[in-house]
Coordinates of C-alpha atoms in Angstrom, one line a residue:
Chain G
M1 CA 0.0 0.0 0.0
V2 CA 2.8 2.4 1.0
Q3 CA 4.6 1.5 -2.0
Y4 CA 1.6 2.3 -4.1
L5 CA 1.0 5.7 -2.5
K6 CA 4.5 7.1 -2.7
P7 CA 4.7 7.9 -6.3
K8 CA 1.2 9.3 -6.0
F9 CA 2.1 11.8 -3.3
L10 CA 5.2 12.6 -5.2
F11 CA 3.1 13.5 -8.3
I12 CA 0.7 15.5 -6.3
G13 CA 3.6 17.5 -4.8
L14 CA 4.9 18.0 -8.2
V15 CA 1.7 19.3 -9.5
I16 CA 1.5 21.7 -6.6
C17 CA 5.1 23.0 -7.1
L18 CA 4.2 23.4 -10.8
Q19 CA 1.0 25.4 -10.0
L20 CA 3.1 27.7 -7.6
N21 CA 5.7 28.1 -10.2
L22 CA 3.0 29.0 -12.8
Y23 CA 1.5 31.4 -10.3
G24 CA 4.8 33.1 -9.5
Q25 CA 5.6 33.4 -13.2
E26 CA 2.1 35.0 -13.9
K27 CA 2.6 37.5 -11.0
F28 CA 6.1 38.4 -12.3
T29 CA 4.9 38.9 -15.9
Q30 CA 2.0 41.1 -14.7
E31 CA 4.3 43.2 -12.6
I32 CA 6.7 43.7 -15.5
R33 CA 3.8 44.6 -17.8
F34 CA 2.7 47.2 -15.2
I35 CA 6.2 48.6 -14.8
N36 CA 6.5 48.9 -18.6
H37 CA 3.2 50.7 -18.6
M38 CA 4.5 53.1 -16.0
L39 CA 7.7 53.7 -18.1
N40 CA 5.7 54.3 -21.3
R41 CA 3.8 56.9 -19.4
Q42 CA 7.0 58.6 -18.2
N43 CA 6.3 57.9 -14.6
F44 CA 10.0 57.2 -14.0
D45 CA 10.1 57.8 -10.2
E46 CA 7.1 55.4 -9.7
A47 CA 8.7 52.8 -11.9
L48 CA 12.0 53.1 -10.1
F49 CA 10.1 52.8 -6.7
L50 CA 8.4 49.5 -8.1
L51 CA 11.7 48.0 -9.4
E52 CA 13.6 48.8 -6.3
N53 CA 11.0 47.1 -4.1
F54 CA 10.8 44.2 -6.4
H55 CA 12.4 40.9 -5.2
P56 CA 13.2 38.7 -8.2
V57 CA 13.6 35.0 -7.6
T58 CA 15.1 33.4 -10.7
T59 CA 18.0 34.7 -12.8
D60 CA 15.7 35.6 -15.7
Q61 CA 13.6 37.8 -13.4
R62 CA 16.8 39.4 -11.9
D63 CA 18.1 40.2 -15.5
T64 CA 14.8 41.8 -16.3
V65 CA 14.7 43.9 -13.3
N66 CA 18.4 45.0 -13.7
Y67 CA 17.8 45.7 -17.3
L68 CA 14.6 47.8 -16.6
L69 CA 16.4 49.6 -13.6
G70 CA 19.3 50.5 -16.0
W71 CA 17.1 51.7 -18.7
T72 CA 14.9 53.7 -16.3
L73 CA 18.0 55.4 -14.9
Y74 CA 19.2 55.8 -18.4
G75 CA 16.0 57.8 -19.3
Q76 CA 16.7 59.8 -16.2
K77 CA 20.2 60.7 -17.2
E78 CA 21.6 58.9 -14.3
L79 CA 24.3 57.3 -16.4
R80 CA 26.7 55.9 -13.9
T81 CA 24.0 54.2 -11.9
S82 CA 22.4 53.1 -15.2
A83 CA 25.7 51.5 -16.4
H84 CA 26.0 49.7 -13.0
Y85 CA 22.5 48.0 -13.4
L86 CA 23.0 47.3 -17.0
A87 CA 26.3 45.6 -16.3
L88 CA 24.5 43.2 -13.9
V89 CA 22.4 41.7 -16.7
S90 CA 23.7 38.0 -17.2
E91 CA 25.1 36.6 -20.4
Q92 CA 22.0 34.4 -20.7
S93 CA 19.6 37.3 -20.8
P94 CA 18.0 38.2 -24.1
F95 CA 18.6 41.9 -22.9
L96 CA 22.4 41.3 -22.8
E97 CA 23.4 43.0 -26.1
K98 CA 21.3 46.2 -25.6
S99 CA 22.4 46.3 -21.9
R100 CA 26.1 45.9 -22.7
F101 CA 26.1 48.5 -25.5
F102 CA 24.2 51.0 -23.5
A103 CA 26.4 50.4 -20.4
A104 CA 29.4 51.1 -22.8
Y105 CA 27.7 54.2 -24.1
N106 CA 27.1 55.5 -20.7
H107 CA 30.7 55.0 -19.7
A108 CA 31.8 56.7 -23.0
Y109 CA 29.5 59.7 -22.1
L110 CA 31.1 60.0 -18.7
R111 CA 34.6 59.7 -20.4
D112 CA 35.3 56.3 -18.6
T113 CA 36.5 55.1 -22.0
D114 CA 38.4 52.3 -20.6
D115 CA 35.4 50.7 -19.1
A116 CA 33.4 51.5 -22.2
V117 CA 36.0 49.5 -24.3
T118 CA 35.9 46.7 -21.8
F119 CA 32.1 46.4 -22.1
L120 CA 32.4 46.3 -25.9
N121 CA 35.3 43.9 -26.1
M122 CA 33.0 41.1 -24.7
F123 CA 31.3 41.0 -28.1
D124 CA 33.2 38.4 -30.1
S125 CA 32.6 36.8 -33.3
S126 CA 30.0 34.5 -31.8
F127 CA 27.6 37.3 -31.7
S128 CA 25.7 38.4 -34.8
D129 CA 27.4 40.2 -37.7
E130 CA 25.3 43.3 -37.0
V131 CA 26.3 43.2 -33.4
F132 CA 29.9 42.7 -34.1
Y133 CA 29.8 45.6 -36.7
M134 CA 28.2 47.9 -34.1
K135 CA 30.8 47.1 -31.5
N136 CA 33.5 48.2 -34.2
F137 CA 31.6 51.3 -34.8
Q138 CA 31.3 52.2 -31.1
L139 CA 35.0 51.6 -30.7
A140 CA 35.8 53.9 -33.5
G141 CA 33.6 56.6 -31.8
I142 CA 35.4 56.1 -28.5
S143 CA 38.9 56.3 -30.2
L144 CA 37.7 59.6 -31.6
L145 CA 36.7 60.9 -28.1
D146 CA 40.2 59.8 -26.9
R147 CA 41.7 61.5 -30.0
R148 CA 43.5 58.3 -30.8
M149 CA 43.6 58.8 -34.5
N150 CA 45.6 55.7 -35.4
D151 CA 43.2 53.4 -33.7
F152 CA 40.3 55.3 -35.3
D153 CA 42.0 54.8 -38.8
A154 CA 42.4 51.1 -38.0
L155 CA 38.8 50.6 -37.0
A156 CA 37.4 52.9 -39.8
G157 CA 39.2 50.7 -42.2
S158 CA 36.3 48.2 -41.7
F159 CA 33.6 50.7 -42.3
T160 CA 31.7 49.6 -45.4
G161 CA 28.9 52.1 -45.5
T162 CA 26.5 49.3 -46.4
L163 CA 24.7 48.9 -43.1
S164 CA 22.0 51.4 -43.2
I165 CA 21.8 52.1 -39.4
T166 CA 25.4 53.4 -39.3
A167 CA 26.1 54.6 -42.8
T168 CA 25.5 58.3 -42.3
E169 CA 27.3 58.2 -38.9
E170 CA 30.3 56.5 -40.4
Q171 CA 30.9 59.3 -42.9
R172 CA 30.3 61.9 -40.1
F173 CA 33.0 60.2 -38.0
R174 CA 35.4 60.6 -40.9
D175 CA 34.5 64.2 -41.2
Y176 CA 35.0 64.6 -37.4
R177 CA 38.4 63.0 -37.7
Q178 CA 39.4 65.5 -40.4
R179 CA 38.1 68.5 -38.3
I180 CA 40.0 67.3 -35.3
V181 CA 43.3 67.0 -37.4
D182 CA 42.8 70.2 -39.2
M183 CA 42.0 72.2 -35.9
P184 CA 45.0 74.6 -35.7
R185 CA 47.0 74.2 -32.6
R186 CA 47.5 77.8 -31.4
S187 CA 50.0 78.8 -28.7
P188 CA 48.7 80.7 -25.7
F189 CA 52.2 82.1 -25.3
L190 CA 52.2 83.5 -28.8
A191 CA 48.7 85.0 -28.2
G192 CA 49.9 86.7 -25.2
L193 CA 52.9 88.2 -27.0
M194 CA 50.7 89.4 -29.7
S195 CA 48.3 91.1 -27.4
A196 CA 51.3 92.7 -25.6
A197 CA 52.5 94.2 -29.0
V198 CA 49.1 95.2 -30.2
P199 CA 46.2 95.0 -27.7
G200 CA 43.5 92.6 -28.9
L201 CA 45.7 91.0 -31.7
G202 CA 46.0 87.9 -29.5
K203 CA 42.4 87.3 -29.4
I204 CA 42.0 87.7 -33.1
Y205 CA 44.9 85.1 -33.5
A206 CA 42.9 82.8 -31.0
G207 CA 39.8 83.1 -33.3
K208 CA 37.8 85.7 -31.2
T209 CA 37.8 88.6 -33.6
A210 CA 35.0 90.6 -32.1
E211 CA 36.6 90.3 -28.6
G212 CA 40.0 91.4 -30.1
I213 CA 38.5 94.5 -31.7
S214 CA 36.5 95.4 -28.6
G215 CA 39.7 94.8 -26.4
L216 CA 41.8 97.1 -28.8
L217 CA 39.1 100.0 -28.4
Y218 CA 38.9 99.7 -24.7
V219 CA 42.7 99.7 -24.1
G220 CA 43.2 102.3 -26.9
A221 CA 40.6 104.6 -25.4
M222 CA 42.1 104.4 -21.9
M223 CA 45.6 104.9 -23.3
A224 CA 44.4 108.0 -25.2
V225 CA 42.8 109.3 -22.0
S226 CA 46.2 108.9 -20.2
L227 CA 48.0 110.6 -23.0
D228 CA 45.4 113.4 -22.9
F229 CA 46.1 113.9 -19.2
Y230 CA 49.8 113.8 -19.7
N231 CA 49.7 116.5 -22.3
R232 CA 47.4 118.7 -20.3
F233 CA 48.8 118.3 -16.7
G234 CA 52.2 116.6 -17.1
G235 CA 53.7 113.4 -15.9
K236 CA 53.3 114.2 -12.2
S237 CA 49.5 114.8 -12.1
P238 CA 47.5 112.3 -10.1
L239 CA 44.9 112.2 -12.9
F240 CA 47.6 111.0 -15.2
W241 CA 48.7 108.2 -12.7
I242 CA 45.2 107.1 -12.1
S243 CA 44.3 106.9 -15.8
S244 CA 47.7 105.3 -16.5
G245 CA 47.1 102.7 -13.7
I246 CA 43.6 101.9 -15.1
S247 CA 45.1 101.6 -18.7
G248 CA 47.8 99.2 -17.3
I249 CA 45.2 97.0 -15.8
F250 CA 43.2 97.0 -19.0
Y251 CA 46.3 96.2 -20.8
V252 CA 47.5 93.3 -18.7
G253 CA 44.0 92.0 -18.5
N254 CA 43.9 91.9 -22.3
I255 CA 47.1 90.0 -22.5
W256 CA 45.7 87.4 -20.0
G257 CA 42.6 87.4 -21.8
S258 CA 44.3 86.4 -25.0
V259 CA 46.2 83.5 -23.3
T260 CA 43.0 82.1 -21.9
A261 CA 41.0 82.7 -25.2
V262 CA 43.2 80.1 -26.9
K263 CA 42.3 77.6 -24.3
R264 CA 38.7 78.6 -24.4
V265 CA 38.5 78.2 -28.0
Q266 CA 40.3 74.8 -27.9
N267 CA 37.7 73.8 -25.1
E268 CA 34.8 75.0 -27.1
F269 CA 35.9 73.0 -30.1
N270 CA 36.6 69.9 -28.1
Y271 CA 33.2 70.1 -26.3
E272 CA 31.2 70.6 -29.6
I273 CA 33.0 67.8 -31.5
D274 CA 32.6 65.5 -28.5
Q275 CA 29.0 66.1 -28.4
R276 CA 28.6 65.4 -32.0
I277 CA 30.5 62.2 -31.7
L278 CA 28.5 61.0 -28.7
L279 CA 25.2 61.8 -30.6
D280 CA 26.4 59.9 -33.6
M281 CA 27.3 57.0 -31.5
H282 CA 23.8 57.1 -29.9
I283 CA 21.7 57.4 -32.9
P284 CA 22.7 53.9 -34.5
L285 CA 22.3 52.3 -31.0
R286 CA 18.7 53.4 -30.8
K287 CA 18.1 52.3 -34.4
L288 CA 19.5 48.8 -33.5
F289 CA 17.7 48.7 -30.1
P290 CA 14.5 50.6 -30.5
Chain A
M1 CA -7.7 2.8 -10.5
K2 CA -4.3 4.3 -11.3
L3 CA -5.7 5.8 -14.5
I4 CA -8.6 7.4 -12.7
N5 CA -6.2 9.1 -10.2
V6 CA -4.0 10.3 -12.9
S7 CA -7.0 11.8 -14.6
Y8 CA -8.2 13.4 -11.5
L9 CA -4.8 15.1 -11.0
I10 CA -4.7 16.3 -14.7
C11 CA -8.2 17.9 -14.0
I12 CA -6.8 19.5 -10.8
F13 CA -3.8 20.8 -12.8
L14 CA -5.9 22.3 -15.6
C15 CA -8.5 23.8 -13.1
G16 CA -5.6 25.2 -11.2
S17 CA -4.0 26.8 -14.2
F18 CA -7.2 28.4 -15.6
S19 CA -8.1 29.6 -12.1
L20 CA -5.0 31.9 -12.2
N21 CA -6.7 33.9 -14.8
A22 CA -10.2 33.4 -13.5
G23 CA -9.0 35.0 -10.3
V24 CA -8.1 38.4 -11.9
P25 CA -11.5 40.0 -11.7
V26 CA -11.6 39.3 -8.0
E27 CA -8.2 40.9 -7.7
E28 CA -9.5 44.1 -9.5
D29 CA -11.8 45.1 -6.6
S30 CA -9.0 44.2 -4.0
L31 CA -6.5 46.4 -5.9
L32 CA -8.9 49.4 -5.8
L33 CA -9.7 48.8 -2.2
K34 CA -5.9 48.5 -1.3
A35 CA -5.4 51.8 -3.1
Q36 CA -8.0 53.5 -1.1
D37 CA -6.6 52.2 2.1
L38 CA -3.3 53.6 1.2
Y39 CA -5.0 57.0 0.4
E40 CA -6.8 57.1 3.5
Q41 CA -3.6 56.3 5.5
G42 CA -2.0 59.4 3.8
D43 CA 0.6 57.5 1.8
Y44 CA -0.2 59.3 -1.4
F45 CA 2.8 58.2 -3.5
E46 CA 2.1 54.5 -3.1
A47 CA -1.6 55.2 -3.3
G48 CA -1.0 56.8 -6.7
I49 CA 0.8 53.7 -7.8
A50 CA -1.9 51.4 -6.4
F51 CA -4.7 53.3 -8.2
E52 CA -2.7 53.1 -11.5
R53 CA -2.4 49.4 -10.8
A54 CA -6.1 49.1 -10.5
Y55 CA -6.6 51.1 -13.6
F56 CA -4.1 49.1 -15.6
F57 CA -5.4 45.5 -14.5
S58 CA -9.0 46.4 -14.7
S59 CA -11.2 45.4 -17.6
E60 CA -14.2 47.1 -16.2
T61 CA -14.6 50.7 -17.6
K62 CA -16.3 51.9 -14.3
T63 CA -13.4 50.5 -12.2
R64 CA -11.0 52.1 -14.4
I65 CA -12.6 55.5 -14.3
Q66 CA -12.8 55.3 -10.5
A67 CA -9.1 54.1 -10.3
N68 CA -8.2 57.1 -12.5
I69 CA -10.0 59.6 -10.3
G70 CA -8.3 58.0 -7.2
R71 CA -4.9 58.3 -8.8
A72 CA -5.7 62.0 -9.7
R73 CA -6.6 62.8 -6.1
A74 CA -3.5 61.1 -4.8
L75 CA -1.3 63.0 -7.3
K76 CA -3.0 66.2 -6.3
Q77 CA -2.0 65.5 -2.7
T78 CA 1.6 65.3 -3.8
G79 CA 1.3 68.5 -5.8
E80 CA 1.7 66.7 -9.2
F81 CA -1.1 68.5 -10.9
L82 CA 0.2 68.2 -14.5
K83 CA 0.5 64.5 -14.2
A84 CA -3.0 64.3 -12.7
R85 CA -4.3 66.3 -15.6
N86 CA -2.5 64.1 -18.2
D87 CA -3.9 60.9 -16.4
L88 CA -7.4 62.3 -16.1
Q89 CA -7.5 63.0 -19.8
R90 CA -7.5 59.3 -20.5
S91 CA -11.0 59.0 -19.1
L92 CA -12.5 62.2 -20.6
H93 CA -14.0 60.5 -23.5
L94 CA -15.8 57.9 -21.5
R95 CA -19.3 59.3 -20.9
Q96 CA -21.5 56.2 -20.1
F97 CA -21.2 56.9 -16.4
P98 CA -22.3 60.5 -16.2
D99 CA -21.6 60.9 -12.4
L100 CA -18.0 59.8 -12.9
H101 CA -17.6 61.7 -16.1
F102 CA -18.7 64.8 -14.2
V103 CA -16.1 64.1 -11.4
I104 CA -13.4 63.6 -14.1
M105 CA -14.1 66.9 -15.6
Y106 CA -14.3 68.7 -12.4
E107 CA -10.9 67.2 -11.3
L108 CA -9.5 68.0 -14.6
A109 CA -10.5 71.7 -14.4
F110 CA -9.1 71.8 -10.8
C111 CA -5.8 70.3 -11.9
E112 CA -5.6 72.7 -14.9
Y113 CA -6.2 75.6 -12.4
M114 CA -3.5 74.5 -10.0
A115 CA -1.1 73.8 -12.8
G116 CA -1.5 77.4 -13.8
N117 CA -3.5 76.7 -17.0
Y118 CA -6.3 79.0 -16.1
S119 CA -7.8 79.4 -19.7
N120 CA -7.9 75.6 -20.0
S121 CA -9.5 75.3 -16.6
A122 CA -12.1 77.8 -17.8
G123 CA -12.6 75.8 -20.9
V124 CA -13.3 72.6 -19.1
L125 CA -15.7 74.4 -16.8
G126 CA -17.5 75.6 -19.9
Q127 CA -17.8 72.0 -21.0
I128 CA -19.3 71.1 -17.6
K129 CA -21.8 73.8 -18.0
H130 CA -22.7 72.5 -21.5
F131 CA -22.8 68.8 -20.5
Y132 CA -24.1 69.0 -16.9
P133 CA -26.0 72.3 -16.5
E134 CA -27.7 70.8 -13.6
K135 CA -24.5 70.0 -11.7
Y136 CA -22.8 73.2 -12.8
D137 CA -24.9 75.1 -10.3
Q138 CA -22.7 74.1 -7.3
N139 CA -20.6 76.3 -5.1
K140 CA -17.4 74.6 -5.6
I141 CA -17.8 74.7 -9.4
L142 CA -18.9 78.3 -9.5
R143 CA -16.1 79.3 -7.2
L144 CA -13.5 77.5 -9.4
D145 CA -15.0 79.1 -12.6
A146 CA -14.8 82.6 -11.0
L147 CA -11.3 82.0 -10.0
A148 CA -10.2 80.6 -13.4
N149 CA -11.7 83.7 -15.2
V150 CA -10.1 86.1 -12.9
M151 CA -6.7 84.5 -13.3
S152 CA -7.1 84.4 -16.9
E153 CA -8.0 88.1 -16.7
N154 CA -11.5 87.6 -18.0
F155 CA -13.1 89.9 -15.4
I156 CA -16.6 90.2 -16.9
D157 CA -17.2 86.4 -16.6
G158 CA -15.4 86.4 -13.3
Q159 CA -17.7 89.0 -11.9
E160 CA -20.7 87.0 -13.3
R161 CA -19.5 83.7 -11.6
T162 CA -18.9 85.5 -8.3
L163 CA -22.4 87.1 -8.3
E164 CA -24.0 83.6 -9.1
L165 CA -21.9 82.3 -6.2
I166 CA -23.1 84.8 -3.7
M167 CA -26.7 84.1 -4.8
K168 CA -26.2 80.4 -4.3
I169 CA -24.7 80.8 -0.7
D170 CA -27.1 80.8 2.1
L171 CA -26.7 84.4 3.3
D172 CA -29.0 86.9 5.0
A173 CA -30.3 89.7 2.6
E174 CA -28.1 92.3 4.2
T175 CA -24.8 90.3 3.9
A176 CA -25.6 89.3 0.4
D177 CA -26.4 92.9 -0.6
S178 CA -23.1 94.0 0.9
L179 CA -21.2 91.3 -0.9
I180 CA -22.8 92.1 -4.2
V181 CA -21.8 95.8 -3.7
R182 CA -18.3 94.8 -2.9
T183 CA -18.2 92.6 -5.9
M184 CA -19.3 95.3 -8.2
Q185 CA -16.7 97.8 -6.6
L186 CA -13.8 95.1 -6.9
F187 CA -14.6 94.1 -10.5
C188 CA -15.4 97.8 -11.6
E189 CA -13.1 98.9 -14.4
C190 CA -12.1 101.7 -12.4
A191 CA -10.6 99.4 -9.8
Q192 CA -8.6 97.4 -12.4
P193 CA -4.9 98.5 -12.8
W194 CA -4.3 100.5 -16.0
E195 CA -1.8 98.9 -18.2
R196 CA 1.3 101.0 -19.0
S197 CA 2.7 100.8 -22.5
V198 CA 6.2 99.6 -22.8
K199 CA 6.7 101.4 -26.0
T200 CA 5.4 104.7 -24.5
A201 CA 7.7 104.3 -21.7
S202 CA 10.8 103.8 -23.9
R203 CA 9.9 106.7 -26.2
L204 CA 9.3 109.0 -23.3
S205 CA 12.9 108.2 -22.0
T206 CA 14.2 108.7 -25.5
F207 CA 13.1 112.3 -25.6
I208 CA 12.9 113.4 -22.1
P209 CA 15.5 111.4 -19.8
G210 CA 13.9 110.0 -16.8
A211 CA 10.2 110.6 -18.1
G212 CA 9.7 106.8 -19.1
Q213 CA 10.6 105.7 -15.5
A214 CA 8.2 108.2 -14.0
Y215 CA 5.5 107.1 -16.4
A216 CA 6.1 103.4 -15.3
G217 CA 5.7 104.4 -11.7
Y218 CA 9.2 105.0 -10.6
P219 CA 9.9 108.8 -10.6
G220 CA 12.8 108.3 -8.1
K221 CA 14.6 106.1 -10.7
G222 CA 13.7 108.5 -13.5
L223 CA 15.3 111.4 -11.5
L224 CA 18.5 109.3 -10.8
N225 CA 18.8 108.4 -14.4
A226 CA 18.3 112.0 -15.7
G227 CA 20.7 113.2 -13.1
S228 CA 23.3 110.6 -14.1
Q229 CA 23.0 111.7 -17.8
L230 CA 23.3 115.2 -16.8
V231 CA 26.4 114.9 -14.6
S232 CA 28.0 112.7 -17.4
L233 CA 27.3 115.2 -20.0
G234 CA 28.5 118.1 -17.7
L235 CA 31.8 116.1 -17.2
A236 CA 32.2 115.8 -20.9
A237 CA 31.6 119.7 -21.3
Y238 CA 33.9 120.5 -18.5
M239 CA 36.7 118.3 -19.9
G240 CA 36.2 119.9 -23.4
Y241 CA 36.3 123.3 -21.8
N242 CA 39.7 122.4 -20.3
N243 CA 41.1 121.1 -23.7
L244 CA 40.7 117.5 -22.6
F245 CA 38.9 116.6 -25.8
V246 CA 39.8 112.9 -25.8
S247 CA 39.1 112.4 -22.2
G248 CA 35.9 114.2 -22.5
F249 CA 34.8 112.1 -25.4
V250 CA 35.9 108.8 -23.8
I251 CA 34.8 109.4 -20.2
G252 CA 32.2 111.9 -20.4
L253 CA 30.3 110.9 -23.6
G254 CA 31.0 107.2 -22.9
M255 CA 29.3 107.4 -19.6
F256 CA 26.5 109.5 -21.1
Q257 CA 25.6 107.0 -23.8
S258 CA 25.6 104.2 -21.2
F259 CA 23.1 106.1 -19.1
Y260 CA 21.1 107.3 -22.0
F261 CA 20.5 104.1 -23.8
G262 CA 20.4 102.1 -20.5
G263 CA 17.6 104.5 -19.4
I264 CA 15.6 103.8 -22.4
R265 CA 15.9 100.1 -21.8
Q266 CA 15.2 100.5 -18.1
A267 CA 12.0 102.5 -18.7
G268 CA 10.5 99.8 -20.9
Y269 CA 11.5 97.1 -18.4
L270 CA 10.1 99.0 -15.5
A271 CA 6.8 99.5 -17.3
E272 CA 6.5 95.8 -17.9
Q273 CA 7.3 94.9 -14.3
R274 CA 4.9 97.4 -12.9
N275 CA 2.1 96.1 -15.2
L276 CA 2.8 92.5 -13.9
K277 CA 3.0 93.6 -10.3
E278 CA -0.1 95.6 -10.3
M279 CA -2.2 93.1 -12.1
G280 CA -0.8 90.3 -9.9
A281 CA -1.8 92.2 -6.8
Y282 CA -5.3 92.8 -8.2
K283 CA -5.8 89.3 -9.1
E284 CA -4.7 88.2 -5.6
L285 CA -7.2 90.6 -4.2
L286 CA -10.2 89.2 -6.2
K287 CA -8.9 85.6 -5.5
D288 CA -8.8 86.1 -1.8
F289 CA -12.3 87.7 -2.0
I290 CA -13.8 84.8 -4.0
I291 CA -12.1 82.2 -1.7
G292 CA -13.3 84.1 1.4
L293 CA -16.9 83.7 0.2
D294 CA -17.8 80.9 2.7
D295 CA -20.3 78.2 2.0

């Protein structure tokens, strides 16, 4: 009798476990549907609250929660935290490719380019051609951000222009490379020297023509006033000394302004080109992973 | 025997599996009740989520509208009026439950008002008047309509709604009369601030230094500006008289042009600021009066 009952109880136990598992899966799917609904309605704070208070049981569930957390934080521009959660998505997850690419992008945006390269290098030839091509494209973008032109040239060698999602951006990358190379390397010292000779000339050399002309007028006007006082009251007049002092401050300030103008122009150029590169790295990613 | 047992177990398995889905409608009500509990406990953030959950998982239109209203009320408590407005709009087209539709419209008008969209609020209240004329005649709606009209500077309608509200409130004849007189005084065109023209202020300062500032209601600033221009011109003339032509030109005339053109810009800016300030104060006065009309 006992022998006859044992398999029966085992079977009933199995059925109960299966039911519970099904129930758990159903609850999880429902919750994820709801969280996705919250995200679609741009209720990011509430979606984050739900995700942070969610206790996944299986690896699949953990992957889904980590992916959604990363994606939500990415939408909120919390890039470092987003990269952290996206990196937690396991290799078995269907979200792996998207998670890794966006984790890499987040790091690139934050200029942690070494971490970005590490994430991208996990894509080997076992992945699809499209993914492998995207890895190459992203690496090329990162080398441009790092101004590693030789590395960029090596990676750009495999640009075919045939993949529609990257074709336009590949051409733009080449243009950016040319612009970076063509960007004149101006000397701050020379700019200062030029402004010492002719006030404002250093700023014109740095590329800030309007500022240069305005500087010339200010310093010139103050010097003219000093000269006027000198001619009228002589070299010992306090008015002459005050106006000369002010002219001196304007003159030295103009020289210093010319030195910093060179750095300012360089920073403005770098910022603009970096933003363009990052945008062109981002567009194909969103096309590949809508 | 064994075959029968197995058949039973398969039946139990199938029944159990289908009951997972069959149990959902039962959960719908419990979701709404849970959300209401959270709201009553004052946990508005979680209540908002719970109401949205009830809205999302419900297949019943009525439950969805109720959940949507609940969510809007929870969001109102956390000050997220725009979000509440956006969520309420999802149920605006559902008119099969007039009582709920009316509540949706009222909440929408309220959220629009609180979000600073006064014209939209007045527009929604106009729809309430059209769809539910019998329900429009309520103190809270008349009050909101009066406020929305006042804030969107539609003072004629604002006055009309305020008078309707006074008539609706249970007051003795003497108090009602005094409130009506006060309303007429407050909404009278003579009580409204006159709008200063920015262009006129700038033009005045172009030809008579300081006059634009005085026109804008800041005579002190006008005097200061005119004085500065006079001093800088005097300085230029004095330097020229002493053969300091370059210094007179650079210092005297340089300062003069700054004060002159700055004065023109300042006059326009001051006129604009004065308009905003006076209109804001007038609207606040009317708002306080309307809110102060107790039920």
